[in-house]
Short mmCIF file of C-alpha atoms in Angstrom, two decimals:
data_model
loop_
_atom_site.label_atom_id
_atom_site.label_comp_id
_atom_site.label_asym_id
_atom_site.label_seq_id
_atom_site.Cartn_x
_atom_site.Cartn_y
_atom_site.Cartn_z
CA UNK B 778 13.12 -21.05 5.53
CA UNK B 779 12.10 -19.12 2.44
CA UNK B 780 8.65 -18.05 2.66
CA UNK B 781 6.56 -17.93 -1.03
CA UNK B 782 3.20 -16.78 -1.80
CA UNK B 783 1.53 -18.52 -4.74
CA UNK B 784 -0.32 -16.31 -7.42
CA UNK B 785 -2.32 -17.88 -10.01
CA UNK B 786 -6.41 -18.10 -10.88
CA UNK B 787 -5.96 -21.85 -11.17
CA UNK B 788 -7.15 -23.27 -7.76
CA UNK B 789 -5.71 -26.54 -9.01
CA UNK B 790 -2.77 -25.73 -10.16
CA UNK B 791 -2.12 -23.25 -7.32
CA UNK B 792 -2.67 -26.74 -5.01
CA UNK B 793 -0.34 -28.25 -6.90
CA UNK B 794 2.85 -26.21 -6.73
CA UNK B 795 1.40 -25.61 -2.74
CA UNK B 796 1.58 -29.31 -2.51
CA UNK B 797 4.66 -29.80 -3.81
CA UNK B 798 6.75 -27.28 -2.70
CA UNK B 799 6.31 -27.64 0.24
CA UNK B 800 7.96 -31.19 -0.06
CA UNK B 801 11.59 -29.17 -0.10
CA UNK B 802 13.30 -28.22 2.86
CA UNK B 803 14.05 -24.70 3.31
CA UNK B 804 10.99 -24.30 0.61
CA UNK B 805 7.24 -22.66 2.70
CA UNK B 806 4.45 -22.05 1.06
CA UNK B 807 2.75 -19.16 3.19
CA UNK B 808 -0.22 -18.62 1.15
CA UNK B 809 -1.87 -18.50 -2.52
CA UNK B 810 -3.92 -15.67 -4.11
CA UNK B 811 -6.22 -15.77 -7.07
CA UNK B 812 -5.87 -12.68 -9.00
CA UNK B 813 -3.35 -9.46 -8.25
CA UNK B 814 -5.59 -7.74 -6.17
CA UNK B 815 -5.86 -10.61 -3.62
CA UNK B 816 -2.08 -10.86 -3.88
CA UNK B 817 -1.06 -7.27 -2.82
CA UNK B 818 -3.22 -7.74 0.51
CA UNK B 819 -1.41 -10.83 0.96
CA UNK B 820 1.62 -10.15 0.57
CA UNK B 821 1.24 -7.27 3.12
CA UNK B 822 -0.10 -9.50 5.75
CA UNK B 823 2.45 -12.06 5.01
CA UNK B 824 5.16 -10.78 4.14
CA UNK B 825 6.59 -13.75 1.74
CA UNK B 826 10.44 -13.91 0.31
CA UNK B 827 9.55 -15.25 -3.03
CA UNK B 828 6.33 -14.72 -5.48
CA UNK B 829 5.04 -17.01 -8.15
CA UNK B 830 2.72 -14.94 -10.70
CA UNK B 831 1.05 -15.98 -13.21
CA UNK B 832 0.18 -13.93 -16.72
CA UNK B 833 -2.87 -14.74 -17.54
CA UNK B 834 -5.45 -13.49 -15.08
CA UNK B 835 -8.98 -12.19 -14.28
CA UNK B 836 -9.01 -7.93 -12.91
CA UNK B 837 -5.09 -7.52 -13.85
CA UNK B 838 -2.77 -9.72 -16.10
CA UNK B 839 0.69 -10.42 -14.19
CA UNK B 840 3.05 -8.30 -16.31
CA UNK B 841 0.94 -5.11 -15.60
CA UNK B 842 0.91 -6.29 -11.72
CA UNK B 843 4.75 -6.71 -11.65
CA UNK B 844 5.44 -3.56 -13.54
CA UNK B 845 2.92 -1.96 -10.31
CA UNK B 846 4.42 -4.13 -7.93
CA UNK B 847 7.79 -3.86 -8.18
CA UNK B 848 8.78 0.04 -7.83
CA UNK B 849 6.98 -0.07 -4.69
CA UNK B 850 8.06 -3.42 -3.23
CA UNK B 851 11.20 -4.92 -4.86
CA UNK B 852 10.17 -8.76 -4.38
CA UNK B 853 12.01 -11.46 -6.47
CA UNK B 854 9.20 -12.90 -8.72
CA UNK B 855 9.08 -15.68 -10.64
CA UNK B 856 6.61 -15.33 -13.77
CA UNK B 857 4.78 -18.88 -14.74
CA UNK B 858 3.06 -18.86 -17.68
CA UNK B 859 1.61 -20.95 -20.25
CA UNK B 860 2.77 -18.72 -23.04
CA UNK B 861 6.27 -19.15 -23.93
CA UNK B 862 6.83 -15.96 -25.94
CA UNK B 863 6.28 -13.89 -22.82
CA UNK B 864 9.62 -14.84 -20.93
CA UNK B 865 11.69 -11.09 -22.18
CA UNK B 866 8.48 -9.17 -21.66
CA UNK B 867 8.26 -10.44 -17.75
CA UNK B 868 12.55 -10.35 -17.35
CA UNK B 869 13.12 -6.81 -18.85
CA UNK B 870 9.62 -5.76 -16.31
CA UNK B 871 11.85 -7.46 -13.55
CA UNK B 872 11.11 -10.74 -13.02
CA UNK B 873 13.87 -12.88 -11.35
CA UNK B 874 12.76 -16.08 -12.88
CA UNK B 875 10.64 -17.33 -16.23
CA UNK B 876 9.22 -20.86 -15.81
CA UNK B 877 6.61 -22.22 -18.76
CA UNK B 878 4.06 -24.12 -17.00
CA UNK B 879 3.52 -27.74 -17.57
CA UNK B 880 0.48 -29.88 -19.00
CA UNK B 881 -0.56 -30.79 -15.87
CA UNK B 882 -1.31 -34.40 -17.48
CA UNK B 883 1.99 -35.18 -18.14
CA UNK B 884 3.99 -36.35 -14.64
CA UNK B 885 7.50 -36.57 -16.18
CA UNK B 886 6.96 -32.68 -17.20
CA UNK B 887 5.34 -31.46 -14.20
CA UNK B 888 7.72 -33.42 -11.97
CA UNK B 889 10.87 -31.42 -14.05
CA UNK B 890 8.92 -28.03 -13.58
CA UNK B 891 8.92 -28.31 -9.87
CA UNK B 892 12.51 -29.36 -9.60
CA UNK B 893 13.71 -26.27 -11.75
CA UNK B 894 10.69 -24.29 -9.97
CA UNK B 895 12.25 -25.58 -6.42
CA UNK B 896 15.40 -24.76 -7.56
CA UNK B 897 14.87 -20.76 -8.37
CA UNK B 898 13.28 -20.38 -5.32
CA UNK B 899 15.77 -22.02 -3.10
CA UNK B 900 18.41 -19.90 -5.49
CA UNK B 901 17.40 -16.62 -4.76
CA UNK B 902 16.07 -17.36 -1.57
CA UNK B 903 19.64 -17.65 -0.82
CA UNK B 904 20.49 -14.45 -2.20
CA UNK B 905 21.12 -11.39 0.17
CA UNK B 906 17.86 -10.08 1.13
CA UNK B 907 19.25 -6.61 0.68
CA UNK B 908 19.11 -6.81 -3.16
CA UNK B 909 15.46 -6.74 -3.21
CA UNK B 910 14.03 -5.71 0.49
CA UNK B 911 16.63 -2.19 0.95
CA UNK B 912 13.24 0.44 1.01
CA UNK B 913 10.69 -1.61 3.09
CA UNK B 914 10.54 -1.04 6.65
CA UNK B 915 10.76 -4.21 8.51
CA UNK B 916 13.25 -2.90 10.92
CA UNK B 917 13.93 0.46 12.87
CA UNK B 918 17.04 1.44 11.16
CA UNK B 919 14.53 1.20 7.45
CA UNK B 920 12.20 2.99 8.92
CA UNK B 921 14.33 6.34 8.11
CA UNK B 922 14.44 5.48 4.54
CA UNK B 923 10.94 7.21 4.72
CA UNK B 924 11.98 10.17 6.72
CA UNK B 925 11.40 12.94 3.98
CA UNK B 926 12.60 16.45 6.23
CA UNK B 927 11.59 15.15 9.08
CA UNK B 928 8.45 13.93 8.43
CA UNK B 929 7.66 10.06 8.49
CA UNK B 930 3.50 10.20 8.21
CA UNK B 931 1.11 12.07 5.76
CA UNK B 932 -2.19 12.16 7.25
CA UNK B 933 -5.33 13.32 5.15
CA UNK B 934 -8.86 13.40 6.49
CA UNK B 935 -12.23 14.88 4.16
CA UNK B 936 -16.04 14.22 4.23
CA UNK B 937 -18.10 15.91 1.65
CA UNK B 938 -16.28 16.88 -1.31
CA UNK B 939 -13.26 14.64 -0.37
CA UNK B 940 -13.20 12.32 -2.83
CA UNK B 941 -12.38 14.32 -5.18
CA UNK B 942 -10.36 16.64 -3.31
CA UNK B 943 -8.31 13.99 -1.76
CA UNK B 944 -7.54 12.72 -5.19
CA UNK B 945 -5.96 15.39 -6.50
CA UNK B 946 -3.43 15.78 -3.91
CA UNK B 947 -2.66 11.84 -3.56
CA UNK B 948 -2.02 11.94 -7.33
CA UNK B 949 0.45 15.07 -6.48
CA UNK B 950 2.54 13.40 -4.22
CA UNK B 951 5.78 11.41 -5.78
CA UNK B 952 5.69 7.96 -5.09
CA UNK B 953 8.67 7.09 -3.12
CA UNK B 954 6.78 9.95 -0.13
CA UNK B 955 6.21 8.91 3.27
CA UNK B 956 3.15 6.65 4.00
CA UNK B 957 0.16 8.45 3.53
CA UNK B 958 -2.84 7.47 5.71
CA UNK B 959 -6.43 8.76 5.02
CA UNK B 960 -9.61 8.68 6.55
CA UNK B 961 -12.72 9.79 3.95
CA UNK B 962 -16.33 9.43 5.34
CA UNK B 963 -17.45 6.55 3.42
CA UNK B 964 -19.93 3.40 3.94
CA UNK B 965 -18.54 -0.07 3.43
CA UNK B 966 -17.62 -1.40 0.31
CA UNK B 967 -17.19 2.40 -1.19
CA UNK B 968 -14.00 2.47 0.43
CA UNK B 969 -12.62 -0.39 -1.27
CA UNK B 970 -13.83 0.75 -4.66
CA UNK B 971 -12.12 4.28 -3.93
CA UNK B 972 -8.99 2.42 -2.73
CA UNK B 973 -8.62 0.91 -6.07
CA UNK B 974 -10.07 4.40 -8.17
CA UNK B 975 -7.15 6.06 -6.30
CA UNK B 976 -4.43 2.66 -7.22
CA UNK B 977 -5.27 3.48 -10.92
CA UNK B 978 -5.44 7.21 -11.01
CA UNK B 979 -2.09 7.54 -8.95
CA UNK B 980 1.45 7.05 -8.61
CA UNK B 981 1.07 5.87 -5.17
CA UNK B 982 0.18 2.15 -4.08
CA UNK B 983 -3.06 2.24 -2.55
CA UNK B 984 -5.13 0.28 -0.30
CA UNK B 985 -8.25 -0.19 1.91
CA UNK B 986 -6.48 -0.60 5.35
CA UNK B 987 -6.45 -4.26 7.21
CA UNK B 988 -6.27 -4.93 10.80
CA UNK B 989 -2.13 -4.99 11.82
CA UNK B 990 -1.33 -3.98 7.93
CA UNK B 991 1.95 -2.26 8.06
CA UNK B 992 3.19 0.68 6.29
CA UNK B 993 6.51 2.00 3.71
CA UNK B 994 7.43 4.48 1.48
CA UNK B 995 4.83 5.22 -1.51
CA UNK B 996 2.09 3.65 0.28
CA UNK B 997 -1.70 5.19 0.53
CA UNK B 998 -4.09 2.97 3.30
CA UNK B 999 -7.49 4.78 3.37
CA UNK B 1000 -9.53 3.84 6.61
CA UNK B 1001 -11.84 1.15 5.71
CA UNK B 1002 -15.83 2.08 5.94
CA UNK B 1003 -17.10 1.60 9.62
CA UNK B 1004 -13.72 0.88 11.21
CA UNK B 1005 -11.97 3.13 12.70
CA UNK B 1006 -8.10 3.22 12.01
CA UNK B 1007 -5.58 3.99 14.06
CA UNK B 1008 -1.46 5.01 13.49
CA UNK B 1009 0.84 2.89 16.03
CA UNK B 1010 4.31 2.49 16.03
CA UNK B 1011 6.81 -0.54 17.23
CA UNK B 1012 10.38 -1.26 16.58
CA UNK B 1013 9.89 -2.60 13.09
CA UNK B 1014 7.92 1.13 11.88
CA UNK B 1015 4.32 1.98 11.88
CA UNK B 1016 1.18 -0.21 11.37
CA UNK B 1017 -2.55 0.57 11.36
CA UNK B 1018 -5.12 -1.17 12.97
CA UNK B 1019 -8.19 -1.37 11.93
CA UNK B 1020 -11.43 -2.10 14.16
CA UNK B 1021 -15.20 -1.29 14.34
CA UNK B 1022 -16.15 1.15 17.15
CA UNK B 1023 -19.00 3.38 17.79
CA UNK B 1024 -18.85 6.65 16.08
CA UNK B 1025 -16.44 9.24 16.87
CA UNK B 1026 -17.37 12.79 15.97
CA UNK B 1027 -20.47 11.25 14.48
CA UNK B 1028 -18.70 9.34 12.05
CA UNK B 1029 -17.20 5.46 11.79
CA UNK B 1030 -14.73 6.05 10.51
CA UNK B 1031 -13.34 9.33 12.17
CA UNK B 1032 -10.71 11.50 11.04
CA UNK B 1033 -10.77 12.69 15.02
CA UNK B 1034 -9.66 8.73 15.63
CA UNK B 1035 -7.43 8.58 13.23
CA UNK B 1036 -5.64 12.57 14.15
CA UNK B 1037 -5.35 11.69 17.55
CA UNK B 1038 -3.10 8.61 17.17
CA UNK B 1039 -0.84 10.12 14.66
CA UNK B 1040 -0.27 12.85 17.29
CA UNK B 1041 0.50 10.29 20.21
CA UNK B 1042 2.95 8.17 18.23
CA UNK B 1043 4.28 9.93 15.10
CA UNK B 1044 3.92 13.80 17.06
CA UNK B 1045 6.26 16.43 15.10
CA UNK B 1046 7.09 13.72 12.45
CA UNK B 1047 3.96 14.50 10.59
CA UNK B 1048 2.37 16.55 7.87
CA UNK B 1049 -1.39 16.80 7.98
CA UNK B 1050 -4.56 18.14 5.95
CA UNK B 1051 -8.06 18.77 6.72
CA UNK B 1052 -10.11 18.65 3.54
CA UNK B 1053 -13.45 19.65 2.42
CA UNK B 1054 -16.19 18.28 4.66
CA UNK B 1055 -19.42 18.76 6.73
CA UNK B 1056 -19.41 19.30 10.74
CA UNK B 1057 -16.28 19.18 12.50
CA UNK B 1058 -14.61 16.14 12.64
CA UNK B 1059 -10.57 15.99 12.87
CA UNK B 1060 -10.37 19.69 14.40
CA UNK B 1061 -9.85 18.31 17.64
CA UNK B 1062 -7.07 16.03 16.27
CA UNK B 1063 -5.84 18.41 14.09
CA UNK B 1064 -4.93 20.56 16.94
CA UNK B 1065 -2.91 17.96 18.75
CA UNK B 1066 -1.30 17.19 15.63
CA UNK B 1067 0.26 21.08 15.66
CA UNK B 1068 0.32 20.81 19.77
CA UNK B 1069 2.34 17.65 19.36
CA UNK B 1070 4.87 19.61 16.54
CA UNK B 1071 3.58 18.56 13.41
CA UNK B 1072 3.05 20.60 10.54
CA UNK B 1073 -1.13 21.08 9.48
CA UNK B 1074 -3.01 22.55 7.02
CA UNK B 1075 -6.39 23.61 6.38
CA UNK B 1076 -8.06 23.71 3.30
CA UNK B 1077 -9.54 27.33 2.60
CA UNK B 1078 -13.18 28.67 2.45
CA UNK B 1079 -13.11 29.23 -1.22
CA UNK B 1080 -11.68 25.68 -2.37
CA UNK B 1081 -13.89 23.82 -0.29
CA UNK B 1082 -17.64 22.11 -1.34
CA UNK B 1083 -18.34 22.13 2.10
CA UNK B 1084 -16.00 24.82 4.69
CA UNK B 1085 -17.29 23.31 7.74
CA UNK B 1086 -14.52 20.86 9.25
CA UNK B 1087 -11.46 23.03 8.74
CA UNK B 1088 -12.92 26.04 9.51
CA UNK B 1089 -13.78 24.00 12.66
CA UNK B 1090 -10.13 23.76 12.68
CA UNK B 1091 -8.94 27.07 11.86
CA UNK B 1092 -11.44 28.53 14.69
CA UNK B 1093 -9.67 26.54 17.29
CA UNK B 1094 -6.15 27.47 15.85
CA UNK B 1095 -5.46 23.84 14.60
CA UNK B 1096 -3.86 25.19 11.06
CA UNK B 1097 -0.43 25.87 10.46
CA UNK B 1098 -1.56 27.44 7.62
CA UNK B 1099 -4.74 27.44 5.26
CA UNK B 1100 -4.16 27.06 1.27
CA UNK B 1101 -6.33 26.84 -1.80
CA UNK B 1102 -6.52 22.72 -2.84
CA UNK B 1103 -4.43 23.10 -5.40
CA UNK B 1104 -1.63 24.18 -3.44
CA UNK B 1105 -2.06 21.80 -0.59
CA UNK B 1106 0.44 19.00 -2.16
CA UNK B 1107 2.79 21.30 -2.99
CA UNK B 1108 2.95 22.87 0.70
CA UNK B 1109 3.51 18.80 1.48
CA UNK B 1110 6.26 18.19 -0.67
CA UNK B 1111 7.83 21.47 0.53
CA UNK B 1112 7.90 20.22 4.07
CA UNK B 1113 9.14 17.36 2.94
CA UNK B 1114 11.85 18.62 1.01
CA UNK B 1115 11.06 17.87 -2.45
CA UNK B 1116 12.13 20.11 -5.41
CA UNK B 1117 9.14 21.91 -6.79
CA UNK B 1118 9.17 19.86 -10.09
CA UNK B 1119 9.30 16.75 -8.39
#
């Protein structure tokens, strides 16, 4: 059964193709999603075979979402579109399929656009799943093809000062690294809003983390604001979950949270950083991070808006070693084996 997820700002037409689709055997219609943005958390959570995405659309236009999309998670897409001079723009940005859409008023038409539509999908939904799922980790051999030195988790925690802070090494990091999970004291709704600062201003793909979302390769999930998330691990790779909690450390969420489960599941297979940031939230974690193998930094005195959290964390020998900001991605990519011009 080839699972597709439906893209398009059209709540009627998006009914339509659900409706009728799903008429095929082999053909099931998972989900639909009104705009890009809506679409990347969906097809996360539901992991579909085959995308339809439309062009024309409010936040981000198709092309500009399959051009994002694609480098990060090789999905066959099929572009529909009402504009017919589109088709080479969407096929050279990768798009397995071009399909003009139909006036909706004419049966004979829209009855021939779901046959060919029906046809694509059950055409490369046939194809080896290889050609377009070989980096995402849905089982436990893929899982090494984000094993960078050894190291399978970036983990970044911050409070005052971190949003900037954080940015600059996120935007630092080359965007085929390890997952990179983050927890930045923020209230809800400013977490979102940073998620997609940080999608724009970086190479990675970022997002505000979801209950059971799971991670790959060139992948930023900040903790969502009051939920705590937490790094697990099963036999298809890591996940996060992400759940509301009292406060940790004095904070919701809590970089001591989020520390602590890296170190129980992900141990020596992890590069960490405690940023700029009031108080002293993530030392404790921090130090079973290094107790547990993994490589930490601390960000230094003269860097920091606020030194409170990893001196915290120096103080209780936590830190691997302590580095100016600016140097703090490049210590990453180092552990992770990157050439210095990477």
């Amino acid at each position: 059964m080839t699972k597709v997820l439906i893209v398009d700002d059209s709540p009627f037409f998006s009914e339509l193709l659900k409706k009728r689709l799903s008429e095929y055997n082999g053909i099931n219609v998972v989900g639909t999603a009104a705009d890009p943005y809506e679409a990347r958390d969906k097809i996360l959570a539901l992991e579909p075979d085959i995308m339809t995405l439309d062009i024309e659309m409010p936040r981000m236009d198709g092309l500009k979402f399959l051009k994002r999309l694609l480098p990060q998670y090789p999905l066959p897409v099929i572009m529909i579109s009402s504009l017919e001079d589109k088709a080479d723009e969407a096929i050279a940005a990768g798009a397995a399929a071009y399909r003009v859409k139909p006036d909706v008023a004419d049966h004979a038409k829209v009855n021939a656009f779901i046959s060919s539509l029906a046809a694509d999908i059950t055409r490369l939904g046939e194809k080896n799943s290889s050609q377009f799922h070989t980096e995402l980790p849905h089982t436990a051999k893929e899982t090494k093809l984000y094993n960078r030195g050894g190291i399978e988790i970036v983990a970044l925690g911050a409070s005052t000062g971190g949003t900037d802070a954080l940015e600059k090494v996120i935007k630092d990091l080359p965007k085929d690294c390890p997952p990179v999970i983050v927890t930045q004291h923020m209230p809800p709704v400013f977490t979102q809003m940073y998620a997609e600062r940080l999608n724009r201003s970086t190479s990675l793909a970022v997002f505000e983390a979801t209950d059971g979302m799971r991670l790959k390769k060139g992948m930023c999930v900040i903790a969502a604001g009051g939920f705590h998330m937490e790094l697990h691990k099963d036999a298809k790779g890591y996940f996060v979950s992400s759940k509301e909690g009292e406060k940790v450390s004095g904070h919701c969420p809590s970089v001591d949270v989020m520390f602590t489960s890296v170190a129980k599941c992900a141990g020596k297979a992890v590069a960490a950083a405690l940023l700029t940031g009031m108080g002293a939230d993530g030392a404790n974690g921090l130090l079973l991070i290094r107790q547990a193998g993994g490589y930490t930094i601390g960000q230094n005195k003269e860097t920091c808006v606020v030194y409170g959290m990893p001196m915290e964390a120096k103080k209780m020998g936590a830190v691997c070693v302590e580095a100016p900001l600016e140097e703090i991605s490049t210590l990453l990519k180092k552990k992770m084996n990157y050439p210095e011009r990477s």
